[in-house]
Coordinates of C-alpha atoms and ligand atoms in Angstrom, one line a residue:
X28 CA -0.5 -13.6 68.8
X29 CA 3.0 -13.0 67.5
X30 CA 4.2 -14.8 64.2
X31 CA 7.0 -13.9 61.7
X32 CA 5.9 -10.8 60.1
X33 CA 4.1 -9.3 62.4
X34 CA 6.9 -8.3 64.8
X35 CA 8.2 -5.4 63.3
X36 CA 11.2 -4.9 65.6
X37 CA 12.6 -8.7 64.5
X38 CA 15.8 -8.2 62.8
X39 CA 16.2 -8.8 59.3
X40 CA 18.9 -11.6 59.8
X41 CA 16.5 -13.4 61.6
X42 CA 13.6 -13.2 59.6
X43 CA 16.1 -14.2 56.5
X44 CA 17.1 -17.3 57.9
X45 CA 13.8 -18.5 58.7
X46 CA 12.6 -17.5 54.6
X47 CA 12.3 -20.1 52.6
X48 CA 13.7 -20.0 49.0
X49 CA 10.7 -18.6 46.5
X50 CA 10.5 -18.3 42.4
X51 CA 11.4 -14.7 42.8
X52 CA 14.9 -14.2 44.9
X53 CA 13.8 -10.5 46.1
X54 CA 10.4 -11.7 47.4
X55 CA 11.8 -12.9 50.5
X56 CA 13.9 -10.2 51.3
X57 CA 11.3 -7.4 50.6
X58 CA 8.8 -9.5 52.9
X59 CA 11.3 -9.7 55.6
X60 CA 11.6 -6.0 55.0
X61 CA 7.7 -5.5 55.2
X62 CA 8.1 -6.5 59.2
X63 CA 11.1 -4.6 60.0
X64 CA 10.5 -1.4 62.1
X65 CA 13.6 0.4 61.8
X66 CA 13.2 0.1 57.0
X67 CA 9.9 1.5 58.1
X68 CA 11.1 4.7 59.6
X69 CA 13.6 4.9 57.0
X70 CA 11.2 4.2 54.1
X71 CA 8.6 6.2 55.5
X72 CA 10.8 9.3 56.1
X73 CA 11.9 9.6 52.5
X74 CA 9.8 12.0 50.4
X75 CA 10.0 10.2 47.4
X76 CA 8.6 7.3 48.7
X77 CA 4.9 9.1 48.9
X78 CA 5.4 9.5 45.0
X79 CA 6.0 6.2 44.5
X80 CA 3.1 4.9 47.1
X81 CA 0.6 7.3 45.2
X82 CA 0.2 4.6 42.4
X83 CA -1.1 2.2 45.0
X84 CA -2.7 4.1 47.4
X85 CA -4.6 7.3 46.1
X86 CA -4.2 9.1 49.4
X87 CA -4.4 9.2 53.1
X88 CA -7.5 11.0 54.1
X89 CA -11.1 9.6 53.5
X90 CA -11.5 12.7 50.5
X91 CA -8.9 11.5 48.7
X92 CA -10.4 7.8 48.9
X93 CA -13.9 9.2 48.4
X94 CA -12.8 10.6 45.6
X95 CA -11.5 7.5 43.9
X96 CA -14.6 5.8 44.8
X97 CA -16.3 8.3 42.5
X98 CA -13.9 8.0 39.7
X99 CA -14.0 4.2 40.0
X100 CA -17.5 3.7 40.2
X101 CA -18.3 6.2 37.5
X102 CA -15.6 4.2 34.9
X103 CA -18.4 1.0 35.7
X104 CA -16.3 -0.7 38.2
X105 CA -16.9 -1.7 41.7
X106 CA -14.6 -1.0 44.8
X107 CA -13.5 -2.9 47.6
X108 CA -12.0 -0.3 50.5
X109 CA -9.5 -1.1 52.9
X110 CA -8.4 1.4 55.7
X111 CA -4.6 0.7 55.8
X112 CA -3.1 -0.9 59.0
X113 CA -2.5 -3.9 60.5
X114 CA -1.4 -5.8 63.4
X115 CA -2.1 -3.5 66.6
X116 CA -1.7 -4.4 69.8
X117 CA -3.4 -1.1 71.0
X118 CA -7.0 -1.3 71.8
X119 CA -6.8 2.2 71.5
X120 CA -5.6 2.2 68.0
X121 CA -7.9 -1.2 67.1
X122 CA -11.0 1.6 68.0
X123 CA -9.5 4.7 66.1
X124 CA -9.5 1.9 62.8
X125 CA -13.3 0.9 63.6
X126 CA -14.2 4.9 63.9
X127 CA -12.1 5.2 60.4
X128 CA -14.4 2.6 58.9
X129 CA -17.7 4.0 60.4
X130 CA -16.9 7.3 59.2
X131 CA -16.0 6.0 55.6
X132 CA -19.7 4.2 55.7
X133 CA -21.1 7.3 56.8
X134 CA -19.5 8.6 53.7
X135 CA -21.1 5.9 51.3
X136 CA -24.3 6.3 52.1
X137 CA -23.9 10.4 51.2
X138 CA -22.5 8.9 47.8
X139 CA -26.3 8.6 46.1
X140 CA -25.2 4.9 45.0
X141 CA -28.8 3.4 44.6
X142 CA -29.4 0.6 47.2
X143 CA -29.9 -2.2 45.2
X144 CA -30.0 -6.2 45.4
X145 CA -27.5 -8.4 43.8
X146 CA -23.6 -7.2 43.5
X147 CA -23.3 -4.0 45.7
X148 CA -20.6 -1.5 44.1
X149 CA -19.4 -0.6 47.5
X150 CA -17.5 -3.2 50.0
X151 CA -15.1 -2.6 52.8
X152 CA -12.2 -4.8 53.1
X153 CA -10.8 -5.2 56.9
X154 CA -7.7 -6.9 58.3
X155 CA -8.7 -8.5 61.9
X156 CA -5.2 -7.7 63.2
X157 CA -5.8 -3.9 62.7
X158 CA -9.1 -4.8 65.1
X159 CA -7.3 -6.1 67.8
X160 CA -7.2 -9.6 66.9
X161 CA -3.5 -10.4 68.2
X162 CA -3.8 -8.7 71.8
X163 CA -3.2 -11.0 74.1
X164 CA -6.2 -12.8 76.0
X165 CA -8.9 -10.4 74.5
X166 CA -7.9 -10.1 70.9
X167 CA -10.4 -12.6 69.2
X168 CA -13.1 -11.4 71.0
X169 CA -12.4 -7.9 70.5
X170 CA -12.0 -8.5 66.6
X171 CA -15.2 -9.9 66.7
X172 CA -16.7 -7.4 68.3
X173 CA -15.4 -4.4 66.1
X174 CA -16.0 -6.6 63.1
X175 CA -19.4 -6.7 64.1
X176 CA -20.1 -2.8 64.8
X177 CA -18.8 -2.8 61.0
X178 CA -21.2 -5.2 59.7
X179 CA -24.1 -3.3 61.0
X180 CA -22.8 0.0 59.5
X181 CA -22.1 -1.3 56.5
X182 CA -25.6 -3.3 55.6
X183 CA -27.4 0.3 56.9
X184 CA -25.6 1.8 53.7
X185 CA -26.1 -1.8 51.3
X186 CA -22.4 -1.8 51.3
X187 CA -20.9 -5.3 51.6
X188 CA -18.1 -6.3 53.8
X189 CA -15.0 -8.6 53.3
X190 CA -12.4 -10.0 55.7
X191 CA -8.9 -10.2 54.4
X192 CA -6.7 -12.6 54.9
X193 CA -3.3 -12.4 56.8
X194 CA -0.5 -14.7 57.4
X195 CA -1.1 -18.4 58.0
X196 CA -1.3 -18.3 61.9
X197 CA -4.3 -16.1 61.9
X198 CA -6.2 -18.2 59.6
X199 CA -8.4 -20.6 62.0
X200 CA -9.3 -17.4 64.2
X201 CA -9.9 -15.6 61.2
X202 CA -12.3 -18.2 59.9
X203 CA -13.9 -18.6 63.0
X204 CA -14.5 -14.7 63.2
X205 CA -16.2 -14.8 59.5
X206 CA -18.2 -18.0 60.6
X207 CA -19.9 -15.6 63.6
X208 CA -20.2 -12.8 61.4
X209 CA -22.1 -14.5 58.9
X210 CA -24.6 -15.5 61.6
X211 CA -26.3 -12.4 61.2
X212 CA -24.4 -11.1 58.4
X213 CA -24.7 -13.8 55.6
X214 CA -23.0 -11.6 52.7
X215 CA -19.5 -11.2 54.9
X216 CA -17.0 -12.6 52.6
X217 CA -13.6 -13.8 53.5
X218 CA -10.1 -14.7 51.6
X219 CA -8.5 -18.0 50.8
X220 CA -4.8 -17.9 49.9
X221 CA -3.9 -20.7 46.6
X222 CA -0.2 -20.8 48.4
X223 CA -1.7 -22.7 51.8
X224 CA -1.9 -26.2 51.8
X225 CA -4.8 -26.2 53.2
X226 CA -7.0 -23.7 50.9
X227 CA -8.0 -26.5 48.5
X228 CA -9.9 -28.3 51.3
X229 CA -11.1 -24.7 52.6
X230 CA -12.5 -24.1 49.6
X231 CA -14.5 -27.1 49.6
X232 CA -15.5 -26.4 52.9
X233 CA -16.7 -22.8 52.1
X234 CA -18.4 -23.2 48.5
X235 CA -21.9 -23.6 49.7
X236 CA -24.9 -21.3 48.7
X237 CA -24.6 -17.5 49.9
X238 CA -20.9 -17.8 50.7
X239 CA -18.8 -15.4 48.8
X240 CA -14.7 -16.3 48.6
X241 CA -12.1 -13.9 47.2
X242 CA -9.7 -16.2 46.2
X243 CA -6.1 -14.8 46.0
X244 CA -2.4 -16.5 45.4
X245 CA -1.3 -15.3 48.9
X246 CA 1.0 -12.4 50.1
X247 CA 3.2 -12.8 52.7
X248 CA 6.2 -15.1 53.6
X249 CA 4.9 -18.5 54.6
X250 CA 7.3 -21.8 55.7
X251 CA 7.4 -24.7 53.5
X252 CA 5.1 -27.0 55.4
X253 CA 1.9 -24.9 55.4
X254 CA 2.7 -23.2 52.1
X255 CA 3.9 -24.0 48.3
X256 CA 6.9 -22.4 47.5
X257 CA 7.2 -22.4 43.5
X258 CA 5.0 -20.4 41.8
X259 CA 4.0 -23.3 39.5
X260 CA 2.7 -24.8 42.3
X261 CA 0.7 -21.5 43.8
X262 CA -0.9 -21.3 40.0
X263 CA -1.6 -24.8 40.0
X264 CA -3.4 -24.7 43.6
X265 CA -5.0 -21.2 42.3
X266 CA -6.8 -23.4 39.2
X267 CA -8.1 -26.4 41.3
X268 CA -8.9 -23.9 43.7
X269 CA -11.2 -22.1 41.1
X270 CA -12.7 -25.2 39.8
X271 CA -13.9 -25.8 43.7
X272 CA -15.5 -22.5 44.0
X273 CA -17.0 -22.4 40.5
X274 CA -18.4 -25.7 41.0
X275 CA -20.2 -24.4 44.3
X276 CA -23.2 -22.9 45.1
X277 CA -21.3 -19.5 46.7
X278 CA -19.9 -16.3 44.8
X279 CA -16.1 -16.9 43.6
X280 CA -14.4 -13.4 43.7
X281 CA -11.4 -13.8 41.4
X282 CA -8.7 -12.0 43.1
X283 CA -5.3 -12.0 40.6
X284 CA -3.7 -9.5 38.1
X285 CA -2.3 -13.0 36.6
X286 CA -3.5 -13.3 32.9
X287 CA -3.4 -17.0 33.1
X288 CA -5.9 -16.9 36.2
X289 CA -8.1 -14.9 34.3
X290 CA -8.1 -17.0 31.6
X291 CA -8.6 -19.9 33.8
X292 CA -11.8 -18.7 35.5
X293 CA -13.1 -17.5 32.5
X294 CA -12.9 -21.0 30.8
X295 CA -14.6 -22.7 33.9
X296 CA -17.0 -20.1 33.9
X297 CA -17.9 -20.8 30.5
X298 CA -17.6 -24.5 30.8
X299 CA -20.1 -24.9 34.0
X300 CA -22.6 -22.0 32.4
X301 CA -22.3 -19.4 35.0
X302 CA -23.8 -16.1 34.4
X303 CA -21.7 -13.0 34.4
X304 CA -23.2 -12.1 37.6
X305 CA -22.2 -15.0 39.8
X306 CA -18.7 -14.2 40.2
X307 CA -16.6 -11.1 40.1
X308 CA -13.1 -10.3 39.3
X309 CA -11.1 -8.5 41.9
X310 CA -7.7 -6.6 41.2
X311 CA -5.5 -4.0 43.3
X312 CA -5.8 0.1 43.1
X313 CA -3.1 1.0 40.2
X314 CA -2.7 -2.5 38.8
X315 CA -3.4 -3.6 35.4
X316 CA -5.9 -0.4 34.9
X317 CA -6.4 -1.2 31.1
X318 CA -7.4 -5.2 31.8
X319 CA -9.7 -4.0 34.5
X320 CA -11.6 -1.8 32.5
X321 CA -11.4 -3.8 29.5
X322 CA -13.1 -6.7 31.6
X323 CA -15.9 -4.5 33.0
X324 CA -16.6 -3.2 29.3
X325 CA -16.6 -7.0 28.1
X326 CA -19.6 -7.0 30.8
X327 CA -18.0 -8.7 34.1
X328 CA -17.7 -7.0 37.5
X329 CA -14.3 -5.9 38.3
X330 CA -14.1 -4.8 41.9
X331 CA -11.3 -2.7 42.9
X332 CA -9.4 -3.3 45.9
X333 CA -8.4 0.2 46.8
X334 CA -6.5 1.1 50.1
X335 CA -6.4 4.3 51.8
X336 CA -4.4 6.1 54.9
X337 CA -1.1 6.4 56.2
X338 CA 0.1 3.1 57.4
X339 CA 1.2 2.2 53.7
X340 CA 4.4 0.8 55.0
X341 CA 3.5 -2.9 54.9
X342 CA 1.0 -3.3 52.0
X343 CA 3.7 -1.4 49.6
X344 CA 6.3 -3.4 50.7
X345 CA 4.2 -6.6 49.8
X346 CA 3.9 -5.0 46.4
X347 CA 7.4 -4.4 45.7
X348 CA 7.8 -8.1 46.8
X349 CA 5.3 -9.2 44.0
X350 CA 7.1 -7.9 41.0
X351 CA 11.1 -7.0 41.1
X352 CA 10.4 -4.1 38.4
X353 CA 8.3 -2.5 40.7
X354 CA 11.4 -2.3 43.2
X355 CA 13.5 -0.8 40.0
X356 CA 10.9 1.7 39.8
X357 CA 11.4 2.6 43.1
X358 CA 15.2 2.4 43.0
X359 CA 15.2 4.7 40.0
X360 CA 13.1 7.1 41.7
X361 CA 15.2 8.0 44.5
X362 CA 18.6 8.1 42.4
X363 CA 16.7 10.6 40.1
X364 CA 16.1 13.3 43.0
Ligands
FDA428 P1 1.5 -12.8 40.2 O1 2.0 -12.1 41.5 O2 2.0 -13.7 39.4 O3 1.6 -11.5 39.0 C1 0.7 -11.4 37.7 C2 1.1 -10.3 36.9 O4 0.0 -9.1 37.6 C3 2.9 -9.9 36.9 O5 3.0 -10.5 35.7 C4 2.2 -8.0 36.6 O6 1.7 -8.0 35.2 C5 0.9 -7.8 37.6 N1 1.2 -7.7 38.6 C6 1.2 -8.2 40.1 N2 1.3 -7.9 41.2 C7 1.9 -6.9 41.1 C8 2.3 -5.4 41.2 N3 2.4 -5.2 42.9 N4 2.7 -4.7 40.9 C9 2.4 -4.1 39.3 N5 2.0 -5.3 38.4 C10 1.8 -6.6 39.0 N6 -3.0 -11.5 49.7 C11 -3.0 -11.3 50.8 O7 -2.6 -12.6 51.2 N7 -4.6 -11.7 51.4 C12 -5.6 -10.8 51.0 O8 -6.5 -10.7 51.9 C13 -4.9 -10.3 49.9 N8 -6.4 -9.7 49.2 C14 -6.2 -9.5 47.8 C15 -7.5 -8.7 47.2 C16 -7.0 -8.3 45.7 C17 -8.6 -7.3 45.1 C18 -5.7 -8.8 45.4 C19 -5.9 -8.3 43.8 C20 -4.8 -9.1 45.7 C21 -5.0 -9.6 47.3 N9 -4.0 -10.4 47.6 C22 -4.0 -10.9 49.2 C23 -2.4 -10.1 47.2 C24 -2.3 -11.5 46.1 O9 -2.3 -12.8 47.2 C25 -1.3 -11.3 45.6 O10 0.1 -10.9 46.3 C26 -1.3 -10.5 44.3 O11 -2.6 -10.5 43.8 C27 -0.2 -10.8 43.3 O12 -0.4 -12.5 42.7 P2 -1.1 -12.2 41.2 O13 -2.3 -13.6 41.4 O14 -1.6 -11.0 40.9 O15 -0.3 -12.8 40.3

């Protein structure tokens, strides 16, 4: 399955012409750059990039992410680890990703974190496109089989599994795979993106007992017929989705750094009498660390989405697109050398 953003060789000008106007004028260009193979080679080749990337990614190897895991758990926060990589068309690459997760989960088992019922502190986040979802003919089944292997290994060490959301062309396939995974592993979670017009209805369908839904705003470039384009519309959708998820019987996971969304979640939880352990907050590694610690100290579950690996380009460009100040910081680092 090919999409706007998953073809690394697509020309920037072709992409630009198809991208909608958004509240942040740089966002479309940066998200287009996230899909450019040529820019990827330039940016990943710059020595300074690695230093800047370190703000968002603790390292390439398993040792680095295990060290970060120890620090995050010691600070009273939970973690969800993502092995970086997406959009593979190579079954061998998909298999390498599965092996990385299996090795990571084996390392979880040696971390000596007590397995307890309730809210496990350890989780892995998967991108189905990294497990082969786009491989023609076999992609859906291969991604399902690969995700099942990871779910079994996670269950053995008492860790949770979350299936990330990618661009909208994958949503139906991803939700179908999650539904199948949940037959054997009912606590498998997935992500819904508030910028998609369909998401409020998806929240209603997926807010039943036992479901775990991570609600985020959405990080890809999406056309106006499927996604809200203005940040005020996305925020309004996020609030409506929060109302639906918190009114349901599942476990909402509020994935946002936006103080307005965090405030809205706290207000809804208070109004509906949700216990502190009936939902959690999630933020990305390296972003609003003080706020993460403040919420954890106030008794909330806070999970830190922590990516590792050397395939950091797409992830890094989406972080730059979220905040123009990050781009300035990156530009200054380049000039300052
Ligand atoms: P918003 O972008 O409005 O930012 C609010 C404030 O947060 C900013 O003013 C700034 O202070 C801070 N901030 C936000 N981004 C920052 C950055 N990059 N650097 C520094 N400060 C920043 N998306 C997706 O499509 N599929 C997915 O599976 C996931 N998964 C996911 C997991 C988790 C745990 C989180 C937190 C986010 C995701 N996302 C995601 C990304 C999400 O869709 C969204 O792009 C970002 O979270 C930014 O949106 P905010 O809600 O933080 O608000």
